[in-house]
CSV table of C-alpha atoms and ligand atoms in Angstrom, one decimal:
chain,number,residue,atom,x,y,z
A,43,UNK,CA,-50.1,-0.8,-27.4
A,44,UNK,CA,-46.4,-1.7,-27.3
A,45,UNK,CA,-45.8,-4.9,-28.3
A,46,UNK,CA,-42.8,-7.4,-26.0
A,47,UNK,CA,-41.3,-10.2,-26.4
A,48,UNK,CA,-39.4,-12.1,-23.7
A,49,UNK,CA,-36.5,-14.7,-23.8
A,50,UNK,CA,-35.9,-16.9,-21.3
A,51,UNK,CA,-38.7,-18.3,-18.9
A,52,UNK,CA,-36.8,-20.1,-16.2
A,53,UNK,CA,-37.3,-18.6,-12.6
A,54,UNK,CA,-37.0,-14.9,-13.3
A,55,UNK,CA,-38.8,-14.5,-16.9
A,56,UNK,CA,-42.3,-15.3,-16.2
A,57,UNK,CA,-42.4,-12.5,-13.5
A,58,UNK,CA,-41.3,-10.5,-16.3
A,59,UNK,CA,-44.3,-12.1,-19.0
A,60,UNK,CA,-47.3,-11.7,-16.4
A,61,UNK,CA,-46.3,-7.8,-16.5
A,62,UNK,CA,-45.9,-7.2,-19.9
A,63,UNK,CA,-48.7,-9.2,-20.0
A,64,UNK,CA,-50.5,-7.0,-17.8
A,65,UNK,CA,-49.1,-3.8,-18.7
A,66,UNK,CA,-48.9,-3.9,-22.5
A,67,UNK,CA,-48.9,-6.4,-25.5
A,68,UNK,CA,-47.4,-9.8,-24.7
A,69,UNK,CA,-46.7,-10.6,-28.1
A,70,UNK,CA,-44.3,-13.5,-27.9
A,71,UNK,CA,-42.7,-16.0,-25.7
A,72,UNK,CA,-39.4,-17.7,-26.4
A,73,UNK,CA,-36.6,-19.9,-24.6
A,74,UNK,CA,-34.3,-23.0,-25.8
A,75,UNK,CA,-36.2,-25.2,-23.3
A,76,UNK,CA,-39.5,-26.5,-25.6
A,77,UNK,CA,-41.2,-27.8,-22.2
A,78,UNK,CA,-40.9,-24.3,-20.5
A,79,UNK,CA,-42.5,-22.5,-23.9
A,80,UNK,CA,-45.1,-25.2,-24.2
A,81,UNK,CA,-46.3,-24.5,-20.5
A,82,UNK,CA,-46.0,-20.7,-20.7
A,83,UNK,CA,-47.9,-21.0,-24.4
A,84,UNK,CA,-50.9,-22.8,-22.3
A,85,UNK,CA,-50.8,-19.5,-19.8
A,86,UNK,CA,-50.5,-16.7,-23.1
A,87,UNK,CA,-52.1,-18.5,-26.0
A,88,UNK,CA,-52.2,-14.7,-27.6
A,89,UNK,CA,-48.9,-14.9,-27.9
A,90,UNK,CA,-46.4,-16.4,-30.4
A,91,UNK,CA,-44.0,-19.1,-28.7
A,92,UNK,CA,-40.9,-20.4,-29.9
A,93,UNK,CA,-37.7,-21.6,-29.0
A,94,UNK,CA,-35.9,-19.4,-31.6
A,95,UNK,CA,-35.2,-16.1,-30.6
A,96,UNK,CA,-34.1,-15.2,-34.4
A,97,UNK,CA,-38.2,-15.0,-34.8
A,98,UNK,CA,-39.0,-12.2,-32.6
A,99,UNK,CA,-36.4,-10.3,-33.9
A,100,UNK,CA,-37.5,-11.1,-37.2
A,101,UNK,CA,-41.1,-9.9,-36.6
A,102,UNK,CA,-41.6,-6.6,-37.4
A,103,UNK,CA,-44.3,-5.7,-35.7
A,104,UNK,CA,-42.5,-7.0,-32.3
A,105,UNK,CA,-41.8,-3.4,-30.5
A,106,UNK,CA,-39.4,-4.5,-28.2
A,107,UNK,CA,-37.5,-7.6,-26.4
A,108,UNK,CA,-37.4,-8.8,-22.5
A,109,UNK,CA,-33.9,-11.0,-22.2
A,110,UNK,CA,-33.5,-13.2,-18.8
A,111,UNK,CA,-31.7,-15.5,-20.1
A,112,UNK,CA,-28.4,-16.6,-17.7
A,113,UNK,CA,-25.8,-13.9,-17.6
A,114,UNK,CA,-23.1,-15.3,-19.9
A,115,UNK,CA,-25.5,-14.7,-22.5
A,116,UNK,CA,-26.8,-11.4,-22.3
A,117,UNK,CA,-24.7,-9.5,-24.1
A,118,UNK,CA,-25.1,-11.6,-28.0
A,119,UNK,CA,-28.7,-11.8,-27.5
A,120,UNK,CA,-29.3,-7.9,-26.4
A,121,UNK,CA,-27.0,-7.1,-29.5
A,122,UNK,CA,-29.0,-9.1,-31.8
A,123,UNK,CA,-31.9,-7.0,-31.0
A,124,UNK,CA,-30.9,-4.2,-30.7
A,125,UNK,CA,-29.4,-4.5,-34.0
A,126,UNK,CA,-32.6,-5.9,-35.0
A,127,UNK,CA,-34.2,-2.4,-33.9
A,128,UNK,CA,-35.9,-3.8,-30.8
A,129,UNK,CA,-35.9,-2.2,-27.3
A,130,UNK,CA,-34.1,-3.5,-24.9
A,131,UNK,CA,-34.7,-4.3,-21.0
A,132,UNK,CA,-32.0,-6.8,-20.0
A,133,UNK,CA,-31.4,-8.7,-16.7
A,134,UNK,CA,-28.6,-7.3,-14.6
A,135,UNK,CA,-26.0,-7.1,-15.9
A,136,UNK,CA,-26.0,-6.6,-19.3
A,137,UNK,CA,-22.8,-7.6,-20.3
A,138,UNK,CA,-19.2,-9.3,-18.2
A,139,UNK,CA,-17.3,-6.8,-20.0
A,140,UNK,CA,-17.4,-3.1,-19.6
A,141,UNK,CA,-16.4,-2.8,-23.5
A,142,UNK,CA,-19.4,-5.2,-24.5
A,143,UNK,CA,-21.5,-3.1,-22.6
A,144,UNK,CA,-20.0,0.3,-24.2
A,145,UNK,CA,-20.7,-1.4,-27.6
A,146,UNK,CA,-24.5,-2.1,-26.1
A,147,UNK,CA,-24.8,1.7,-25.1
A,148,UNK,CA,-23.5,2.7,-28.7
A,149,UNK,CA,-25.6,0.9,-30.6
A,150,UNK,CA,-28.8,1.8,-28.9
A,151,UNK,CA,-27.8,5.3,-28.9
A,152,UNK,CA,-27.3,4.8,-32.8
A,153,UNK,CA,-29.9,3.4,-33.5
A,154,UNK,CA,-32.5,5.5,-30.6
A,155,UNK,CA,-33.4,2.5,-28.9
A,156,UNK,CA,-33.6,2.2,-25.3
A,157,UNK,CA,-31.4,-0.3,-23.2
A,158,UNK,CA,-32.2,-0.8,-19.6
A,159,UNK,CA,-30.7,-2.7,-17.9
A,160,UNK,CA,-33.3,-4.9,-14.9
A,161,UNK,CA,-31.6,-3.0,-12.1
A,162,UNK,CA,-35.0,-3.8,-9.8
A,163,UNK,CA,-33.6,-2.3,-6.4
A,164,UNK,CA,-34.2,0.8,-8.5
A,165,UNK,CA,-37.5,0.7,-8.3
A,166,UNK,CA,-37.9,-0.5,-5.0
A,167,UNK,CA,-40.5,2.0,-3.2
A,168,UNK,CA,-37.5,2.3,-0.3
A,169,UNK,CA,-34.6,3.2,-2.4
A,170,UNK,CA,-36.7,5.9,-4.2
A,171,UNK,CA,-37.4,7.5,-1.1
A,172,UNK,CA,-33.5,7.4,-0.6
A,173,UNK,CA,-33.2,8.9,-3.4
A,174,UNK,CA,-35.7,11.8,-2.8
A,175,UNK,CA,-34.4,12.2,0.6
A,176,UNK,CA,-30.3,12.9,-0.5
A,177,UNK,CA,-31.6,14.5,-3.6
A,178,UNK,CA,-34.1,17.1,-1.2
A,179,UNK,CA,-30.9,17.7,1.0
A,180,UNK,CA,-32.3,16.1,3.8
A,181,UNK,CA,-29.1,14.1,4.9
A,182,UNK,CA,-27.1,17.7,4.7
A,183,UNK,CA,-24.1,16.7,2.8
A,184,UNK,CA,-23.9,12.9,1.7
A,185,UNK,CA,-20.3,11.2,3.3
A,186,UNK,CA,-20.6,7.5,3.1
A,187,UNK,CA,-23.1,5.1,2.1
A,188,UNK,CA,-22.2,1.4,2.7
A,189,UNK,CA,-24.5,-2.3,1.8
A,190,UNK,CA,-25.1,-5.1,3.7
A,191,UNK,CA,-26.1,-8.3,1.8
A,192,UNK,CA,-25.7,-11.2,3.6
A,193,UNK,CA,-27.1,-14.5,4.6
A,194,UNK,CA,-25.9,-18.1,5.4
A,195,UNK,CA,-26.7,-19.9,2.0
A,196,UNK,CA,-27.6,-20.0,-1.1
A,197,UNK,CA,-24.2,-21.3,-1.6
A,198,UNK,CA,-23.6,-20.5,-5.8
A,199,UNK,CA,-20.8,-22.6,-7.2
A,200,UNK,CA,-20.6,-20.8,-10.9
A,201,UNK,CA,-21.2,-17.2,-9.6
A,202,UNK,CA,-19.2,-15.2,-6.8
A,203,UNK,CA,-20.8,-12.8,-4.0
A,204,UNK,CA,-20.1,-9.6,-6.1
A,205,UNK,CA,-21.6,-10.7,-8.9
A,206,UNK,CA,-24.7,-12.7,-7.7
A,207,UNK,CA,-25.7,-10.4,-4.5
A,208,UNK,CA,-22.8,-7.4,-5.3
A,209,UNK,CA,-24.8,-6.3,-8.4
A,210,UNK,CA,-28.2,-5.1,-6.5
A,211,UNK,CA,-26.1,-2.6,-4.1
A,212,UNK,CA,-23.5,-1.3,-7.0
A,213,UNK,CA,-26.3,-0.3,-9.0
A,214,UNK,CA,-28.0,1.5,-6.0
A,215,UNK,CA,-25.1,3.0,-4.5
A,216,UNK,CA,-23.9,4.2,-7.8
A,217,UNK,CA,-27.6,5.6,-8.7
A,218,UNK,CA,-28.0,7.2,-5.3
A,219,UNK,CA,-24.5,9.4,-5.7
A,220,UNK,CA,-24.8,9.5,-9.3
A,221,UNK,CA,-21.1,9.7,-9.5
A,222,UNK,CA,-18.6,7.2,-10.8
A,223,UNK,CA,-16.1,5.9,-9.0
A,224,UNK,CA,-12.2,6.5,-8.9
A,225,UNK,CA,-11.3,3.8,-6.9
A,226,UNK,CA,-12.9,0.5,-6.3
A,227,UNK,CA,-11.1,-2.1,-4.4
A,228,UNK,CA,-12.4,-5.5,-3.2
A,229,UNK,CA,-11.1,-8.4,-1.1
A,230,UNK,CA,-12.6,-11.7,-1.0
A,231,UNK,CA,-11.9,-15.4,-0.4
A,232,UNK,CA,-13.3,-18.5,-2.2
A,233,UNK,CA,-14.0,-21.2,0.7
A,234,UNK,CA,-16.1,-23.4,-0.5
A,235,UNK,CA,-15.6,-23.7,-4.3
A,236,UNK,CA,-12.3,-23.1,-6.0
A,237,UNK,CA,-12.5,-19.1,-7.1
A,238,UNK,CA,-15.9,-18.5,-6.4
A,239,UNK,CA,-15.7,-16.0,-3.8
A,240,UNK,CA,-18.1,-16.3,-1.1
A,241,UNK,CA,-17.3,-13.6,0.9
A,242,UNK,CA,-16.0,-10.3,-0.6
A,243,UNK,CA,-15.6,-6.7,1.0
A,244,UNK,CA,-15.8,-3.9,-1.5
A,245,UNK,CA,-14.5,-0.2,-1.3
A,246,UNK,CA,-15.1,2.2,-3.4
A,247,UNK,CA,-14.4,6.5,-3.7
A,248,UNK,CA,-15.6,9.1,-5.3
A,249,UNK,CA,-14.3,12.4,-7.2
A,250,UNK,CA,-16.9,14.6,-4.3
A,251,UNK,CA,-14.3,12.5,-1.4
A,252,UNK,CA,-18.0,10.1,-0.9
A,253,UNK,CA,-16.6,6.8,-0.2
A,254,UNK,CA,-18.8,4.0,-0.1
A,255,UNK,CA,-18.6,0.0,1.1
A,256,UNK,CA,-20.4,-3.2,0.6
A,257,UNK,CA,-20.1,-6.6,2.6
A,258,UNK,CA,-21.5,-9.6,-0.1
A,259,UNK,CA,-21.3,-12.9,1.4
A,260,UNK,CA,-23.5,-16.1,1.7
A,261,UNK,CA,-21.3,-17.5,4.9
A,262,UNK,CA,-23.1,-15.1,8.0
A,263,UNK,CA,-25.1,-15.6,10.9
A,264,UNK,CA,-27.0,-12.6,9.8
A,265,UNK,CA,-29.7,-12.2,7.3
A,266,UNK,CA,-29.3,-8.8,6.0
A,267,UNK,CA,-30.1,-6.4,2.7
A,268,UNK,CA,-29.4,-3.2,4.0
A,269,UNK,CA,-28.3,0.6,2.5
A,270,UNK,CA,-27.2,3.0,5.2
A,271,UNK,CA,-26.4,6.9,4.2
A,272,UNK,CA,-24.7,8.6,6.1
A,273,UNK,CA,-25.2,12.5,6.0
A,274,UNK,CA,-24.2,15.3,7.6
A,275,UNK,CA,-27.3,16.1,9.4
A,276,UNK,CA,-29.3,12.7,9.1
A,277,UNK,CA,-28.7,9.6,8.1
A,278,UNK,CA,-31.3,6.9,6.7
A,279,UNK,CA,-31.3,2.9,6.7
A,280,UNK,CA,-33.3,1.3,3.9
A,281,UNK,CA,-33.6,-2.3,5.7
A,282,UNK,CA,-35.5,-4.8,3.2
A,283,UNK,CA,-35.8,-7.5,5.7
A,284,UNK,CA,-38.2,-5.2,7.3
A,285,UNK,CA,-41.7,-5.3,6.9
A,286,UNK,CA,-43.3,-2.0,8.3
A,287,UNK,CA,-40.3,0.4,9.1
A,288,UNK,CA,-38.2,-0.5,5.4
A,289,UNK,CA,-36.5,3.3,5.9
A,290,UNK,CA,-35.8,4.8,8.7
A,291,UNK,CA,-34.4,8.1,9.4
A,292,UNK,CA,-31.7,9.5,12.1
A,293,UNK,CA,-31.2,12.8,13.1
A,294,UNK,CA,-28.1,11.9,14.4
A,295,UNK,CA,-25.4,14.2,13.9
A,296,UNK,CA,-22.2,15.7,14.6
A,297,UNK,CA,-21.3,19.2,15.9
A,298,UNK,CA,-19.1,21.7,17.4
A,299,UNK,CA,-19.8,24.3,20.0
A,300,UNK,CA,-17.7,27.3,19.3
A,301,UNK,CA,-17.0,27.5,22.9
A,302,UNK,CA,-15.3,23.9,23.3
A,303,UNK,CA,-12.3,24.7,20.7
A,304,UNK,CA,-13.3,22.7,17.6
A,305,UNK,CA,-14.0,19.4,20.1
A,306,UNK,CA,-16.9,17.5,18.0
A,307,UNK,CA,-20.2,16.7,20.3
A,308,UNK,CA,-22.8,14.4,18.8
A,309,UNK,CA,-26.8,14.9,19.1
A,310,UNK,CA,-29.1,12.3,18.7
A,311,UNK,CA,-32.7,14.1,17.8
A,312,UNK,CA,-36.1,12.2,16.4
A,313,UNK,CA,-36.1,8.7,14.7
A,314,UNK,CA,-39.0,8.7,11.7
A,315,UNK,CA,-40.4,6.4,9.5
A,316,UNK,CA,-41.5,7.6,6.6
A,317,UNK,CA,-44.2,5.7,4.6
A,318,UNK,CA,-42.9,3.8,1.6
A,319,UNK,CA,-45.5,3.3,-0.9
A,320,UNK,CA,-46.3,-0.5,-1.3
A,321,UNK,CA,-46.1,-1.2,-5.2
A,322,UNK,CA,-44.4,-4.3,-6.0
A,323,UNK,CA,-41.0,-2.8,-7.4
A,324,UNK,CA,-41.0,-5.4,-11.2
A,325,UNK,CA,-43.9,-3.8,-11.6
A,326,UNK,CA,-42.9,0.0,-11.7
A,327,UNK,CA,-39.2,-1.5,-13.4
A,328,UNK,CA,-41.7,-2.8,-16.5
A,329,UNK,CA,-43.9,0.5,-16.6
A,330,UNK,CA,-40.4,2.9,-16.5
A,331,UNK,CA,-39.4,0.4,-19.5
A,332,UNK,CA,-43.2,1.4,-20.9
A,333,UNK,CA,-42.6,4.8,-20.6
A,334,UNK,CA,-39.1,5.5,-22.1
A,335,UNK,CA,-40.2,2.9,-24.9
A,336,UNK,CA,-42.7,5.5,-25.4
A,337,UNK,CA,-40.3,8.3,-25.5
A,338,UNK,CA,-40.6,9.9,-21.6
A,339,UNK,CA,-37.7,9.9,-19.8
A,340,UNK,CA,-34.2,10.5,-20.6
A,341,UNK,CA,-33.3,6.6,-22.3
A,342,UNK,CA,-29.5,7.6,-22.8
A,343,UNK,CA,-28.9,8.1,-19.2
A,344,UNK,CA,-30.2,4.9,-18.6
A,345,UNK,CA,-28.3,3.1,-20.8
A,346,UNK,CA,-25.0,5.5,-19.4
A,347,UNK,CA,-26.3,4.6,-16.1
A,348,UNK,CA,-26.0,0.6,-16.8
A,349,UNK,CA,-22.6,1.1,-18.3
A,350,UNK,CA,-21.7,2.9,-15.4
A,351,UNK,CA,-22.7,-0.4,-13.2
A,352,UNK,CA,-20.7,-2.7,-15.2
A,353,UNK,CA,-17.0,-0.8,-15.8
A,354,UNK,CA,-17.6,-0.4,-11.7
A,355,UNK,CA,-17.9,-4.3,-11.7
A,356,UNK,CA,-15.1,-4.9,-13.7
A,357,UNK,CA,-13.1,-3.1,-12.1
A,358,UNK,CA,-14.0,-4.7,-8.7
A,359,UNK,CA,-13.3,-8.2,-10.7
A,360,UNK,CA,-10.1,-7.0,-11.3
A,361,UNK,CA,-8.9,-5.9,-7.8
A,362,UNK,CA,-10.4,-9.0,-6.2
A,363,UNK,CA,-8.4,-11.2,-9.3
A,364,UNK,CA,-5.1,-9.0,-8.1
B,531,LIG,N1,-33.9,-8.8,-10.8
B,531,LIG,C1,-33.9,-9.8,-10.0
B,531,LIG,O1,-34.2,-9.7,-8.8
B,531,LIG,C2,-33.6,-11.2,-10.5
B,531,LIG,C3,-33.9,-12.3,-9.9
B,531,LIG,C4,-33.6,-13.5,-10.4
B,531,LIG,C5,-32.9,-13.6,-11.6
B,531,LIG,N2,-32.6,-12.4,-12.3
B,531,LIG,C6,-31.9,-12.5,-13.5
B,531,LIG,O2,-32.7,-13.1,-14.5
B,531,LIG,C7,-31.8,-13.8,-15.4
B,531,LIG,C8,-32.3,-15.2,-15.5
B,531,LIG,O3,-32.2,-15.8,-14.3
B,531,LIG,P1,-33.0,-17.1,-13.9
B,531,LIG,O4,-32.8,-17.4,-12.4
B,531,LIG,O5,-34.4,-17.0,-14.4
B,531,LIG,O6,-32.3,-18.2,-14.8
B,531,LIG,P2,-32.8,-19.6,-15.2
B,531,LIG,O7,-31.6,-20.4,-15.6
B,531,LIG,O8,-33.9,-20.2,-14.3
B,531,LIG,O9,-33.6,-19.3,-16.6
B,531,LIG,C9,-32.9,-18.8,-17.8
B,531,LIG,C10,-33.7,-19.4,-19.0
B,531,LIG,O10,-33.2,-18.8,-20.1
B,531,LIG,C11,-33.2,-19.8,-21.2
B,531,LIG,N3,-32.3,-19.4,-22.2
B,531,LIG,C12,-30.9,-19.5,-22.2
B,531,LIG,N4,-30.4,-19.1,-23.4
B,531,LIG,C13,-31.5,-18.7,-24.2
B,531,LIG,C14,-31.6,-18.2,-25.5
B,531,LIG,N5,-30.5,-18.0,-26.3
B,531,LIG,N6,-32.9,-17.9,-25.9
B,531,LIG,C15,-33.9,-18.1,-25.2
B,531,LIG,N7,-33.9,-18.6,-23.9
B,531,LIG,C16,-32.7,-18.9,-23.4
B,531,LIG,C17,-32.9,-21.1,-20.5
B,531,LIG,O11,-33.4,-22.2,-21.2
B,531,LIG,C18,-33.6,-20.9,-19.1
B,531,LIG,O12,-34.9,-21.4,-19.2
B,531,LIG,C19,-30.4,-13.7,-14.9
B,531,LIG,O13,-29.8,-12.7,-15.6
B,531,LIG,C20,-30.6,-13.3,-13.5
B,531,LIG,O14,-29.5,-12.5,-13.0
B,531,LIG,C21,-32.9,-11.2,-11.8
């Protein structure tokens, strides 16, 4: 059985531990906070627990290591085991810097071990079948997809909207066209806290002509996490804040009648729910980790694919810095 370790057990790592814990070997247990190891020790006494992280990467019998730990540090701590040989599943994003993250990619790919980066809209039941619906041809030909994620609070003073809500949607838009951008603008403004934008609008285009949008804020009346595609033919809303009807899909579509001289009609045909399976989405992210750990899958892409997520970042950091 493959045996984890995971670093850092504030809010988001022990979600991460009762999986692994579930779904393989939870072997050790490790953050800088002694209190927070002593109460998840209690919970896993079969594993090791320290506040060192320097041990699980010496153990060599330790198969592979869960980081979420706060973003700044991501990138020295997935390194160091990687370089240690471990796998690697890291919280989004991997790395601040797209050449950090380049030197991530490169050293797992030297050394064949996987990164993945905790994009966990991925695995959300609702974007897979957004995925399976573009990738089928549903939609007809794919022209924009645009996120909404917005809400009035919680108002983040170290992070700004694209990174703390921007990330989710980036990852999904960019895994749904599986294109990379080339060009990605964004516009923002920091109300509340000196250059931490609350509210930023993003743009981005593709080499196909696909352009794509998000709106990131934490100042809006409206609670929102929504991806709309627009196709052709159909077009599909995966609405989180939903809890029956999480995608819905429009045949709603544009045409022209030979007869009318190139004038476009529209036609608005059945709306359809289709049913989204209702696994809890961490839980398929750690079992995908399982599985390319255990050599199914295609790990480079992965890693490629997180790389992907973070030079898009960047350069949406940079626009909204011009
Ligand atoms: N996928 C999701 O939906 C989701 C949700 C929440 C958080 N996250 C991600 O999880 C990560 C952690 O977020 P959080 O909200 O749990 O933060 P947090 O601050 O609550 O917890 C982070 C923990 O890491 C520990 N830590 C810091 N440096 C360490 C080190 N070198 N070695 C071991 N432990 C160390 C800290 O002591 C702290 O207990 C972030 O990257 C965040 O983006 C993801």
């Amino acid at each position: 059985m493959t045996r984890i370790g995971v670093a850092g057990l504030g809010y988001w790592g022990p979600n991460l531990a009762r999986n692994f814990d579930e779904l393989a070997e939870l072997a050790w247990i490790c953050d800088l906070a002694p209190e927070l190891v002593e109460k998840y020790a209690s919970r896993y006494p079969q594993a090791r627990a320290t506040t060192e992280l320097g041990e699980l990467l010496g153990d060599p019998g330790l198969d592979a290591v869960v980081i979420a730990t706060p973003v700044p540090t991501h990138y020295e701590l997935a390194k160091a085991a990687l370089e240690a040989g471990k796998h690697v599943l890291v919280e989004k994003p991997p790395a601040m810097r797209a050449a950090e993250m380049d030197e991530l990619v490169r050293i797992a790919s030297d050394r064949d071990r996987v990164l993945m980066p905790g994009h966990l809209l991925l695995y959300h039941p609702g974007v897979q079948k957004l995925k399976e619906l573009i990738d089928a041809g549903e939609l007809g030909e794919v022209l924009c997809v645009y996120g909404n994620r917005q809400n009035l609070g919680i108002v983040r003073t170290n992070e700004n909207a694209l990174w703390s809500l921007g990330v989710h949607d980036l990852s999904v838009i960019l895994h749904l066209l599986d294109e990379e951008p080339v060009e990605a603008i964004a516009h923002g403004r920091d109300f509340l806290t000196r250059g931490v934008e609350d509210v930023v609008f993003c743009y981005l285009r593709f080499p196909s002509g696909k352009i794509a949008h998000m709106h990131l804020s934490w100042l809006d009346p409206h609670k929102m996490r929504r991806i709309t595609v627009v196709g052709k033919e159909k077009m599909v809303v995966f609405d989180d804040m939903e809890l029956e009807r999480k995608v819905t899909v429009y045949e709603k579509y544009p045409w022209q009648r030979a007869e009318t001289y190139g004038e476009w009609q529209t036609r608005s045909g059945d709306i359809y729910i289709p049913k989204i399976a209702n696994d809890e989405p961490l839980r398929l992210e750690c079992r995908r980790f399982l599985s390319l750990v255990g050599g199914d899958g295609d790990r480079a892409k992965v890693a490629r694919d997180g790389a992907m997520v973070v030079r898009a970042l960047e350069r949406l950091t940079d626009s909204l810095r011009a």
